[in-house]
Amino acid sequence: MTRWEELLESGDDLLWEKLRRTEKNIVLYGMGNGADKILDVCAEKGIQVRGVFASDGFRTGKQFRGMTVESRREIFDRFGKENTVVLLAFASARPEVLELIRGVAAETELYVPDVPVAGNTLFDADFARTHREDLLRARDLLCDEESRRIFDLTVAAKLTGRAECLFQAVSDPAEAMRELVRPEEIRTALDLGAYTGDTVRELLNAGAKPEAVYAVEPDARTLRKLADYAEQEMRTTVIPLHAAAWNRRETLPFGAAGNRGSAVGEAVKKALPVEGIPMDEVLGDARVDYVKFDVEGAEREAIEGLSLHLARDLPTLLVSVYHRSEDLFALPLLLHERFDGYGHFFLRRFSGLPAWDLNLYVRR
């Protein structure tokens, strides 16, 4: 039995239950969208949050959700380190920021709540119990011990909120590129969620020599930077496309944040229209060797819109499986059930908090 199964059986060390029981003062570390989501979950579960603080160097004194933003020192002076529970409410992969978080964790009780990037379904104990068989079926697809290690630590982190699980659940990006992506095999690539071209650069720097890369990006502001990069890149032909990868032609509301948080969805603020297009239409008769799906919660629709090429070409896939709570099991099971030719599934996660940068690699 895995550690996370034991947690579900015993009911011990489950984050939201711990927060309901604690008599300590619960505070947020950080503001923004993640903090909003955590506060909403706490309100639904009857958990009182008594303060919010920012990292040293950030402006304090402003208001966030009816609370004055304080410094860490002010929070600890007010409540005492021994009487405080800190909930990390922002994301970072920067080493210096992760060290700051480690420093807070060394001083007081700290948790990393897992709230969905897309959708409203929370990955809590009830969710995991409901989908236990789905989780186990997805885990059974994984081909190596590193994949199963990452899977188990990630699920445990989602259930317990323990940062140490995520500090342990880190893979080697160079190994993933070399052994799983295998850039030397790529002749035509499809980059869904191309951002400014950073993942194209990574492929080329790792030795890929594709004849063409189709780079699809729904954010108009980001697309301008992508187009500039495409003009300057001399090692291959980068074809930028302003669209959202989707399962049918449809005009979609798009939350244009100008960053990696930009997303297609029905309930986004400041939504702008963007054309949703099946990638089978974009590629036409062209074959594809490699596809990256990082589309902020629209991975299922993007897969469905590329189903003809996936079935015919069986390209190597990199699929983000952290945007929606169900992605960790639903997307591997979808690919396994829909496309017979895929027999090798791997899971890797790269450094950062919370449980983001969790990638499924699929090969024929």
Short mmCIF file of N, CA and C in Angstrom, two decimals, residues 140-244:
data_model
loop_
_atom_site.label_atom_id
_atom_site.label_comp_id
_atom_site.label_asym_id
_atom_site.label_seq_id
_atom_site.Cartn_x
_atom_site.Cartn_y
_atom_site.Cartn_z
N ASP A 140 -0.55 2.55 -12.26
CA ASP A 140 -0.13 1.28 -12.85
C ASP A 140 0.37 1.44 -14.29
N LEU A 141 -0.01 2.52 -14.97
CA LEU A 141 0.49 2.76 -16.32
C LEU A 141 1.95 3.18 -16.34
N LEU A 142 2.45 3.70 -15.23
CA LEU A 142 3.78 4.30 -15.20
C LEU A 142 4.86 3.23 -15.30
N CYS A 143 5.90 3.55 -16.07
CA CYS A 143 6.85 2.53 -16.50
C CYS A 143 8.10 2.40 -15.64
N ASP A 144 8.39 3.36 -14.81
CA ASP A 144 9.63 3.24 -14.04
C ASP A 144 9.42 3.70 -12.60
N GLU A 145 10.39 3.39 -11.77
CA GLU A 145 10.29 3.67 -10.34
C GLU A 145 10.28 5.18 -10.07
N GLU A 146 11.01 5.94 -10.86
CA GLU A 146 11.01 7.39 -10.67
C GLU A 146 9.62 7.97 -10.89
N SER A 147 8.91 7.48 -11.89
CA SER A 147 7.54 7.95 -12.14
C SER A 147 6.63 7.64 -10.96
N ARG A 148 6.72 6.44 -10.44
CA ARG A 148 5.86 6.06 -9.31
C ARG A 148 6.25 6.83 -8.05
N ARG A 149 7.55 7.11 -7.88
CA ARG A 149 7.99 7.92 -6.74
C ARG A 149 7.40 9.32 -6.82
N ILE A 150 7.48 9.93 -7.98
CA ILE A 150 6.92 11.28 -8.17
C ILE A 150 5.42 11.26 -7.95
N PHE A 151 4.73 10.28 -8.49
CA PHE A 151 3.28 10.16 -8.34
C PHE A 151 2.90 10.09 -6.86
N ASP A 152 3.55 9.19 -6.12
CA ASP A 152 3.18 8.98 -4.71
C ASP A 152 3.47 10.20 -3.86
N LEU A 153 4.62 10.83 -4.07
CA LEU A 153 4.96 12.02 -3.29
C LEU A 153 4.02 13.17 -3.62
N THR A 154 3.65 13.31 -4.88
CA THR A 154 2.76 14.40 -5.28
C THR A 154 1.38 14.23 -4.66
N VAL A 155 0.83 13.02 -4.71
CA VAL A 155 -0.48 12.78 -4.11
C VAL A 155 -0.41 13.01 -2.60
N ALA A 156 0.66 12.54 -1.96
CA ALA A 156 0.82 12.77 -0.52
C ALA A 156 0.88 14.26 -0.21
N ALA A 157 1.58 15.03 -1.05
CA ALA A 157 1.67 16.48 -0.85
C ALA A 157 0.31 17.14 -0.98
N LYS A 158 -0.47 16.71 -1.96
CA LYS A 158 -1.80 17.28 -2.14
C LYS A 158 -2.68 17.00 -0.93
N LEU A 159 -2.54 15.84 -0.33
CA LEU A 159 -3.38 15.47 0.81
C LEU A 159 -2.92 16.11 2.11
N THR A 160 -1.61 16.21 2.32
CA THR A 160 -1.09 16.67 3.60
C THR A 160 -0.69 18.14 3.61
N GLY A 161 -0.38 18.70 2.43
CA GLY A 161 0.13 20.06 2.38
C GLY A 161 1.58 20.17 2.80
N ARG A 162 2.27 19.07 2.98
CA ARG A 162 3.64 19.10 3.51
C ARG A 162 4.63 19.47 2.41
N ALA A 163 5.35 20.56 2.64
CA ALA A 163 6.31 21.04 1.65
C ALA A 163 7.43 20.05 1.41
N GLU A 164 7.80 19.27 2.45
CA GLU A 164 8.92 18.35 2.27
C GLU A 164 8.63 17.29 1.22
N CYS A 165 7.36 16.93 1.05
CA CYS A 165 7.01 15.99 -0.02
C CYS A 165 7.36 16.56 -1.39
N LEU A 166 7.10 17.85 -1.58
CA LEU A 166 7.39 18.48 -2.86
C LEU A 166 8.87 18.75 -3.03
N PHE A 167 9.57 19.04 -1.95
CA PHE A 167 11.02 19.21 -2.06
C PHE A 167 11.69 17.89 -2.46
N GLN A 168 11.08 16.77 -2.07
CA GLN A 168 11.60 15.46 -2.47
C GLN A 168 11.17 15.07 -3.88
N ALA A 169 9.99 15.52 -4.30
CA ALA A 169 9.42 15.11 -5.59
C ALA A 169 9.98 15.97 -6.70
N VAL A 170 11.26 15.84 -6.96
CA VAL A 170 11.93 16.64 -7.98
C VAL A 170 12.75 15.70 -8.87
N SER A 171 12.58 15.86 -10.18
CA SER A 171 13.30 15.06 -11.16
C SER A 171 14.37 15.91 -11.83
N ASP A 172 15.20 15.27 -12.62
CA ASP A 172 16.28 15.93 -13.34
C ASP A 172 15.78 16.35 -14.72
N PRO A 173 15.66 17.65 -15.00
CA PRO A 173 15.16 18.08 -16.32
C PRO A 173 16.02 17.58 -17.48
N ALA A 174 17.33 17.52 -17.27
CA ALA A 174 18.22 17.06 -18.35
C ALA A 174 17.95 15.60 -18.68
N GLU A 175 17.68 14.79 -17.66
CA GLU A 175 17.36 13.37 -17.89
C GLU A 175 16.07 13.24 -18.65
N ALA A 176 15.06 14.03 -18.28
CA ALA A 176 13.78 13.96 -18.96
C ALA A 176 13.92 14.34 -20.42
N MET A 177 14.67 15.39 -20.71
CA MET A 177 14.88 15.80 -22.09
C MET A 177 15.64 14.74 -22.87
N ARG A 178 16.70 14.24 -22.28
CA ARG A 178 17.58 13.29 -22.99
C ARG A 178 16.91 11.94 -23.22
N GLU A 179 16.29 11.39 -22.16
CA GLU A 179 15.79 10.02 -22.22
C GLU A 179 14.33 9.91 -22.65
N LEU A 180 13.52 10.93 -22.39
CA LEU A 180 12.09 10.83 -22.64
C LEU A 180 11.66 11.63 -23.87
N VAL A 181 12.15 12.86 -24.00
CA VAL A 181 11.82 13.65 -25.19
C VAL A 181 12.64 13.19 -26.40
N ARG A 182 13.94 12.93 -26.17
CA ARG A 182 14.85 12.50 -27.23
C ARG A 182 14.82 13.48 -28.41
N PRO A 183 15.38 14.66 -28.20
CA PRO A 183 15.26 15.74 -29.20
C PRO A 183 15.83 15.39 -30.56
N GLU A 184 16.81 14.50 -30.60
CA GLU A 184 17.42 14.17 -31.89
C GLU A 184 16.45 13.45 -32.83
N GLU A 185 15.32 12.94 -32.29
CA GLU A 185 14.35 12.23 -33.12
C GLU A 185 13.30 13.16 -33.73
N ILE A 186 13.28 14.42 -33.32
CA ILE A 186 12.18 15.32 -33.69
C ILE A 186 12.45 15.97 -35.05
N ARG A 187 11.46 15.84 -35.96
CA ARG A 187 11.53 16.51 -37.25
C ARG A 187 10.46 17.59 -37.39
N THR A 188 9.30 17.34 -36.82
CA THR A 188 8.24 18.34 -36.78
C THR A 188 7.66 18.36 -35.38
N ALA A 189 7.56 19.55 -34.77
CA ALA A 189 7.07 19.68 -33.40
C ALA A 189 5.86 20.60 -33.36
N LEU A 190 4.99 20.32 -32.40
CA LEU A 190 3.80 21.15 -32.15
C LEU A 190 3.86 21.59 -30.70
N ASP A 191 3.98 22.89 -30.50
CA ASP A 191 4.13 23.45 -29.15
C ASP A 191 2.83 24.18 -28.79
N LEU A 192 2.02 23.55 -27.95
CA LEU A 192 0.73 24.10 -27.55
C LEU A 192 0.88 24.78 -26.20
N GLY A 193 0.72 26.10 -26.21
CA GLY A 193 1.07 26.91 -25.05
C GLY A 193 2.52 27.33 -25.19
N ALA A 194 2.84 27.93 -26.34
CA ALA A 194 4.24 28.19 -26.70
C ALA A 194 4.84 29.36 -25.93
N TYR A 195 3.98 30.19 -25.31
CA TYR A 195 4.43 31.35 -24.54
C TYR A 195 5.31 32.22 -25.44
N THR A 196 6.52 32.55 -25.04
CA THR A 196 7.38 33.41 -25.85
C THR A 196 8.39 32.62 -26.67
N GLY A 197 8.24 31.31 -26.70
CA GLY A 197 9.17 30.46 -27.44
C GLY A 197 10.21 29.80 -26.56
N ASP A 198 10.01 29.86 -25.24
CA ASP A 198 11.04 29.33 -24.34
C ASP A 198 11.22 27.82 -24.49
N THR A 199 10.13 27.08 -24.70
CA THR A 199 10.28 25.62 -24.82
C THR A 199 10.85 25.24 -26.19
N VAL A 200 10.61 26.06 -27.21
CA VAL A 200 11.28 25.82 -28.49
C VAL A 200 12.78 25.97 -28.32
N ARG A 201 13.19 27.02 -27.63
CA ARG A 201 14.62 27.24 -27.37
C ARG A 201 15.22 26.05 -26.64
N GLU A 202 14.50 25.55 -25.62
CA GLU A 202 15.00 24.41 -24.86
C GLU A 202 15.23 23.20 -25.76
N LEU A 203 14.27 22.94 -26.64
CA LEU A 203 14.42 21.82 -27.57
C LEU A 203 15.65 22.00 -28.46
N LEU A 204 15.79 23.17 -29.03
CA LEU A 204 16.91 23.42 -29.94
C LEU A 204 18.24 23.38 -29.20
N ASN A 205 18.27 23.93 -28.01
CA ASN A 205 19.51 23.92 -27.23
C ASN A 205 19.89 22.52 -26.80
N ALA A 206 18.89 21.62 -26.72
CA ALA A 206 19.15 20.23 -26.34
C ALA A 206 19.56 19.37 -27.53
N GLY A 207 19.60 19.96 -28.72
CA GLY A 207 20.08 19.21 -29.88
C GLY A 207 19.03 18.87 -30.91
N ALA A 208 17.79 19.30 -30.70
CA ALA A 208 16.75 19.03 -31.70
C ALA A 208 17.05 19.83 -32.98
N LYS A 209 16.77 19.20 -34.13
CA LYS A 209 16.95 19.86 -35.41
C LYS A 209 15.70 19.70 -36.26
N PRO A 210 14.57 20.20 -35.75
CA PRO A 210 13.32 20.03 -36.50
C PRO A 210 13.30 20.90 -37.76
N GLU A 211 12.57 20.41 -38.74
CA GLU A 211 12.37 21.20 -39.94
C GLU A 211 11.39 22.34 -39.68
N ALA A 212 10.43 22.09 -38.76
CA ALA A 212 9.43 23.12 -38.45
C ALA A 212 8.89 22.90 -37.05
N VAL A 213 8.55 24.01 -36.39
CA VAL A 213 7.85 23.97 -35.10
C VAL A 213 6.61 24.85 -35.23
N TYR A 214 5.45 24.26 -35.04
CA TYR A 214 4.20 25.02 -34.98
C TYR A 214 4.02 25.47 -33.53
N ALA A 215 4.04 26.79 -33.32
CA ALA A 215 4.01 27.35 -31.97
C ALA A 215 2.68 28.07 -31.76
N VAL A 216 1.82 27.49 -30.94
CA VAL A 216 0.45 27.98 -30.78
C VAL A 216 0.31 28.69 -29.44
N GLU A 217 -0.19 29.93 -29.48
CA GLU A 217 -0.29 30.75 -28.28
C GLU A 217 -1.56 31.60 -28.35
N PRO A 218 -2.46 31.48 -27.35
CA PRO A 218 -3.72 32.24 -27.40
C PRO A 218 -3.62 33.69 -26.92
N ASP A 219 -2.57 34.04 -26.19
CA ASP A 219 -2.45 35.39 -25.63
C ASP A 219 -1.81 36.32 -26.66
N ALA A 220 -2.55 37.34 -27.08
CA ALA A 220 -2.08 38.22 -28.15
C ALA A 220 -0.82 38.97 -27.75
N ARG A 221 -0.74 39.40 -26.49
CA ARG A 221 0.45 40.14 -26.05
C ARG A 221 1.68 39.24 -26.07
N THR A 222 1.51 38.01 -25.58
CA THR A 222 2.62 37.07 -25.58
C THR A 222 2.98 36.67 -27.00
N LEU A 223 1.97 36.57 -27.87
CA LEU A 223 2.22 36.17 -29.25
C LEU A 223 3.17 37.13 -29.95
N ARG A 224 3.09 38.41 -29.63
CA ARG A 224 3.99 39.38 -30.27
C ARG A 224 5.45 39.05 -29.95
N LYS A 225 5.71 38.66 -28.71
CA LYS A 225 7.07 38.27 -28.34
C LYS A 225 7.46 36.96 -29.03
N LEU A 226 6.49 36.04 -29.12
CA LEU A 226 6.74 34.78 -29.82
C LEU A 226 7.07 35.02 -31.29
N ALA A 227 6.32 35.93 -31.93
CA ALA A 227 6.57 36.24 -33.34
C ALA A 227 7.95 36.87 -33.53
N ASP A 228 8.34 37.74 -32.60
CA ASP A 228 9.68 38.33 -32.67
C ASP A 228 10.75 37.26 -32.58
N TYR A 229 10.54 36.32 -31.65
CA TYR A 229 11.49 35.22 -31.52
C TYR A 229 11.54 34.38 -32.79
N ALA A 230 10.37 34.09 -33.37
CA ALA A 230 10.31 33.26 -34.57
C ALA A 230 11.10 33.89 -35.72
N GLU A 231 11.04 35.22 -35.83
CA GLU A 231 11.79 35.91 -36.89
C GLU A 231 13.30 35.81 -36.68
N GLN A 232 13.71 35.79 -35.42
CA GLN A 232 15.14 35.80 -35.10
C GLN A 232 15.75 34.41 -35.07
N GLU A 233 14.94 33.37 -34.88
CA GLU A 233 15.46 32.02 -34.73
C GLU A 233 15.89 31.46 -36.10
N MET A 234 17.19 31.19 -36.23
CA MET A 234 17.74 30.75 -37.50
C MET A 234 17.93 29.23 -37.58
N ARG A 235 17.76 28.52 -36.46
CA ARG A 235 18.05 27.09 -36.46
C ARG A 235 16.91 26.24 -37.01
N THR A 236 15.71 26.79 -37.05
CA THR A 236 14.56 26.07 -37.57
C THR A 236 13.51 27.09 -38.00
N THR A 237 12.45 26.60 -38.61
CA THR A 237 11.33 27.46 -38.96
C THR A 237 10.28 27.38 -37.86
N VAL A 238 10.05 28.49 -37.16
CA VAL A 238 9.03 28.57 -36.12
C VAL A 238 7.81 29.26 -36.72
N ILE A 239 6.67 28.56 -36.66
CA ILE A 239 5.44 29.08 -37.25
C ILE A 239 4.50 29.48 -36.11
N PRO A 240 4.43 30.78 -35.75
CA PRO A 240 3.55 31.20 -34.66
C PRO A 240 2.09 31.25 -35.11
N LEU A 241 1.21 30.84 -34.24
CA LEU A 241 -0.22 30.83 -34.54
C LEU A 241 -0.99 31.37 -33.36
N HIS A 242 -1.82 32.39 -33.58
CA HIS A 242 -2.66 32.95 -32.53
C HIS A 242 -3.97 32.17 -32.47
N ALA A 243 -4.06 31.25 -31.52
CA ALA A 243 -5.26 30.41 -31.39
C ALA A 243 -5.18 29.66 -30.07
N ALA A 244 -6.30 29.07 -29.71
CA ALA A 244 -6.35 28.15 -28.58
C ALA A 244 -6.54 26.74 -29.12
#
